Coordinates of C-alpha atoms in Angstrom, one line a residue:
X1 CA -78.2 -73.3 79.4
X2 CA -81.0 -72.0 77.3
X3 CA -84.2 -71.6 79.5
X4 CA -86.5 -70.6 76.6
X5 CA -86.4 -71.2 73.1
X6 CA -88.7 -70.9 70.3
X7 CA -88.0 -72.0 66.5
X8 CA -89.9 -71.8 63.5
X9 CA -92.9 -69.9 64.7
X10 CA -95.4 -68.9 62.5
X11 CA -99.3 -67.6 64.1
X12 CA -101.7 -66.1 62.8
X13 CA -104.8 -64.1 64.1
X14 CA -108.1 -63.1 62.2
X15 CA -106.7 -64.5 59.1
X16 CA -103.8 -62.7 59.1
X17 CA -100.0 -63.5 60.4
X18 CA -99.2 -61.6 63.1
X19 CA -96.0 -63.2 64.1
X20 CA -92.7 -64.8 61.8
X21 CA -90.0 -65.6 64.2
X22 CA -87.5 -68.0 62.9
X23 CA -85.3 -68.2 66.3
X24 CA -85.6 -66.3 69.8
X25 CA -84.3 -67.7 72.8
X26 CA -84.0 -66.6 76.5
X27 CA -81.0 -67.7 78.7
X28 CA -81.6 -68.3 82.3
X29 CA -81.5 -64.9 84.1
X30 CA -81.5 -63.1 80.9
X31 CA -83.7 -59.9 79.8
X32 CA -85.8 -59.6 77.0
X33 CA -87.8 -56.7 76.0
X34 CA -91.1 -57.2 73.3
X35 CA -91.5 -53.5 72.0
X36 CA -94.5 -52.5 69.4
X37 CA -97.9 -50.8 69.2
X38 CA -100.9 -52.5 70.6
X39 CA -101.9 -55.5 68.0
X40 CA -98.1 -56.5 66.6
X41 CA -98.7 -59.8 68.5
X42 CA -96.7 -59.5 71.6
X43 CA -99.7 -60.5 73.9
X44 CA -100.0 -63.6 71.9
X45 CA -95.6 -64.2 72.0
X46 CA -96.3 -64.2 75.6
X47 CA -99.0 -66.9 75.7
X48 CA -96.6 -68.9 73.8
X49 CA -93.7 -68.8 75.6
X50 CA -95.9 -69.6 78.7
X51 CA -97.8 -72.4 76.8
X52 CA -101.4 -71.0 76.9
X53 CA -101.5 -70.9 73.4
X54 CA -100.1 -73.4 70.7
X55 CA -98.2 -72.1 67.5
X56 CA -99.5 -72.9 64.4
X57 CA -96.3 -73.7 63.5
X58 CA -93.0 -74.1 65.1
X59 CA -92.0 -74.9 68.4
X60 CA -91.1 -74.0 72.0
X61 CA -88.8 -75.7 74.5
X62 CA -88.3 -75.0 78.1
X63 CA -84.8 -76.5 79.1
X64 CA -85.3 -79.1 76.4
X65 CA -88.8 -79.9 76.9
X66 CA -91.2 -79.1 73.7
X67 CA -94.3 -78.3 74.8
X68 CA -95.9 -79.7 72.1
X69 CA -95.0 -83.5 73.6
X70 CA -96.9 -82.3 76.7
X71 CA -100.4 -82.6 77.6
X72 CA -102.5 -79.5 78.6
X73 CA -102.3 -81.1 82.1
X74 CA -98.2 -81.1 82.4
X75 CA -98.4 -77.7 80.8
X76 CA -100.5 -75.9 83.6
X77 CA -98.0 -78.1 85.7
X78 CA -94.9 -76.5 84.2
X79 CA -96.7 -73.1 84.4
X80 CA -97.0 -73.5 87.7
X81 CA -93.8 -74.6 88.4
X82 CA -91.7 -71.8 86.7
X83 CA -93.1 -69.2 85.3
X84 CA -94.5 -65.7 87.3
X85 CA -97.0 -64.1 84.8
X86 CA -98.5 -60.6 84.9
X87 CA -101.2 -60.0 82.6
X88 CA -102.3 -57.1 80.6
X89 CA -106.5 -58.4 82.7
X90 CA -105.1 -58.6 86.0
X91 CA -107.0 -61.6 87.4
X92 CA -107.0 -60.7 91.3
X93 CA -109.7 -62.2 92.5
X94 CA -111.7 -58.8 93.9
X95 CA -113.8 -60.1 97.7
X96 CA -110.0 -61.2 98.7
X97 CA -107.4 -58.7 100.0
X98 CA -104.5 -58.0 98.4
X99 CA -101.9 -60.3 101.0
X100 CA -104.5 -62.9 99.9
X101 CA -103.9 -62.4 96.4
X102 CA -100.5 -62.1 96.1
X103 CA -100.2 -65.3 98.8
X104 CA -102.1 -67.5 95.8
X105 CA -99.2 -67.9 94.2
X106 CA -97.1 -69.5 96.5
X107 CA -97.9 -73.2 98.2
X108 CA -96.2 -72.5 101.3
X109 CA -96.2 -68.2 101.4
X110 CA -93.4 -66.6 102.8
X111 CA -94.7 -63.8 104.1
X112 CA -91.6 -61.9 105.0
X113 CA -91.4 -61.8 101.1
X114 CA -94.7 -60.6 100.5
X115 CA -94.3 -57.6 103.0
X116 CA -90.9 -57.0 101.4
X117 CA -92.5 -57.2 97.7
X118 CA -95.4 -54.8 98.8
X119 CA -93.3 -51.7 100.7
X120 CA -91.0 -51.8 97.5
X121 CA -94.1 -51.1 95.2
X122 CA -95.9 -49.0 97.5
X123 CA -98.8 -50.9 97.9
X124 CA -98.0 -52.0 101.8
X125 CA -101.2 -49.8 103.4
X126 CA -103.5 -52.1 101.1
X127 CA -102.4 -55.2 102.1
X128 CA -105.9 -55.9 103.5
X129 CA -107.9 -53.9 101.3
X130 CA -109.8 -55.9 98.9
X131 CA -108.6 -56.1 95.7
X132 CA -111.8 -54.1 94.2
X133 CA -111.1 -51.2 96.1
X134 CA -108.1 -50.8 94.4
X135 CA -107.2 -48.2 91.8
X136 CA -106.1 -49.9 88.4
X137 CA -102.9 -48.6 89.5
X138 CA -102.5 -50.1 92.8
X139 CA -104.4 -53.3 91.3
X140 CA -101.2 -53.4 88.8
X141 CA -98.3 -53.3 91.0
X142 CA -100.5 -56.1 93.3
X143 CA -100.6 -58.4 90.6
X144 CA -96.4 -57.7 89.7
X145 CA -96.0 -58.9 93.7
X146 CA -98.1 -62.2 92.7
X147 CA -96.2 -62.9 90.1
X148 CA -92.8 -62.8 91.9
X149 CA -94.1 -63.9 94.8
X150 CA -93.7 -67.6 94.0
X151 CA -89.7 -66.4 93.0
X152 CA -90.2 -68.4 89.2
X153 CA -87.6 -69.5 87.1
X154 CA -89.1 -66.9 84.4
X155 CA -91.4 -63.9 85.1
X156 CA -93.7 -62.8 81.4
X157 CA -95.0 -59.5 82.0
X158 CA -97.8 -57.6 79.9
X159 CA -97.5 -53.9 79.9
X160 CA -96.8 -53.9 83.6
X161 CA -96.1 -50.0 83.2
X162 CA -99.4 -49.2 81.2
X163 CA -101.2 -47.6 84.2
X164 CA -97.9 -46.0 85.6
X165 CA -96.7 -42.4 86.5
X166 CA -92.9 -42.2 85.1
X167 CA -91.5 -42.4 89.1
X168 CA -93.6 -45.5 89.1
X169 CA -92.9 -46.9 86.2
X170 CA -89.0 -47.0 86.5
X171 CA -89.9 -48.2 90.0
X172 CA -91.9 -50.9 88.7
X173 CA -89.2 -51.7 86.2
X174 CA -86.2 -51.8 88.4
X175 CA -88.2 -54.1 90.6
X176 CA -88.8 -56.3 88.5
X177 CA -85.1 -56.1 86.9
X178 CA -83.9 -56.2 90.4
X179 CA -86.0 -59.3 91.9
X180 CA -85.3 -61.4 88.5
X181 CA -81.5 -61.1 89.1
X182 CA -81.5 -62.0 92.5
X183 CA -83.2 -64.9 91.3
X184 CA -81.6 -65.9 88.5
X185 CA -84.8 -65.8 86.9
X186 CA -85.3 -64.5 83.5
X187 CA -87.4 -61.8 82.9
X188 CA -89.5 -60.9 79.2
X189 CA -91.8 -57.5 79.1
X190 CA -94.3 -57.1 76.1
X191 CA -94.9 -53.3 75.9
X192 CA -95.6 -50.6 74.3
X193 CA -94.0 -48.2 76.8
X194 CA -91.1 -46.7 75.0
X195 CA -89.5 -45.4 78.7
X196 CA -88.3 -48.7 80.2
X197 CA -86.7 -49.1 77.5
X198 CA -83.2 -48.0 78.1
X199 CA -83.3 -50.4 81.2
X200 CA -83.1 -54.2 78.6
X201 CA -80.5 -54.8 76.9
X202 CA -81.7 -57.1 74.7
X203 CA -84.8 -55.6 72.6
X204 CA -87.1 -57.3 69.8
X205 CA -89.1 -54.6 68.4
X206 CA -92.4 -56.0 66.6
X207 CA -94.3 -54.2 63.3
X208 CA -97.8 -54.2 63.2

């Protein structure tokens, strides 16, 4: 079964096009990389595929569902429901330490998980350090435990290895390759890191 699939799209930004994409979609547990130099629209391919941003043509379908039939309110409710997102602004919330931030995402947090989720990334002797004290770094891999922390149906991720050292990046990479597949989930990185890619199979470069 498809888990994500867009038709028809057509945006634009500024007054000009930034994306033409007559078909792309994502099977359940499948991998998808978004390749291209900053400003080839893959920020704004996210924020579609995640319905924070409506095309200005064409459409998207989670399972079935269009989410242009859906009102903003069932869209923050599908968000919620099955998607993990990182973003390229990291969002933590800086007075509250970093279990606090990555236990946000999650109704009823399993804490095992998040312990598990920081020692992988490395981030386990910041657990309650504020998020401002952290390095942009540490601040990154934080927000990748957030967004898996809830274990979503799909996790988008903006440049998630922008800020990395190469050990950390493929680290990064492979946890987020690794967590997805236990999951099932389906996993789609918009980068312009040429390194992770060997790791996708599936690749979509974008043009400026």
């Amino acid at each position: 079964m498809t888990a994500l699939e867009l038709t028809d799209i057509r945006h634009s930004a500024g007054g000009r096009e930034i994306l033409r994409i007559p078909a792309l979609s994502v099977a359940a547990g499948g991998r998808l990389l978004l390749l291209g130099p900053s400003g080839c629209g893959k920020t704004t391919l996210l924020n579609l595929m995640a319905g924070l941003l409506r095309a200005e043509q064409g459409h998207v379908s989670l399972n079935g569902q269009a989410y242009d039939t859906l009102s903003g309110r069932a869209l923050d409710a599908l968000r919620r429901k099955y998607f993990g997102i990182v973003f390229q602004k990291l969002h933590l919330i800086g007075h509250l330490s970093v279990e606090q931030n990555i236990c946000l995402a999650a109704d009823h947090p399993d804490k095992t998980y998040m312990h598990s989720l920081t020692d992988r990334l490395g981030i386990a002797d910041k657990r309650r350090s504020a998020a401002r004290n952290l390095s942009h770094g540490e601040a990154q891999r934080a927000a990748i435990a957030r967004a898996l922390m809830n274990r979503p149906a799909i996790v988008l991720a903006d440049e998630p290895t922008s800020a990395l050292d190469d050990a950390q990046a493929d680290n990064v990479s492979r946890l987020l390759l690794d967590e997805t597949q236990t999951a099932g989930a389906a996993l789609i990185v918009a980068t312009h890191d040429a390194r992770i890619k060997p790791l996708f199979d599936t690749v979509l470069e974008l043009a400026p």
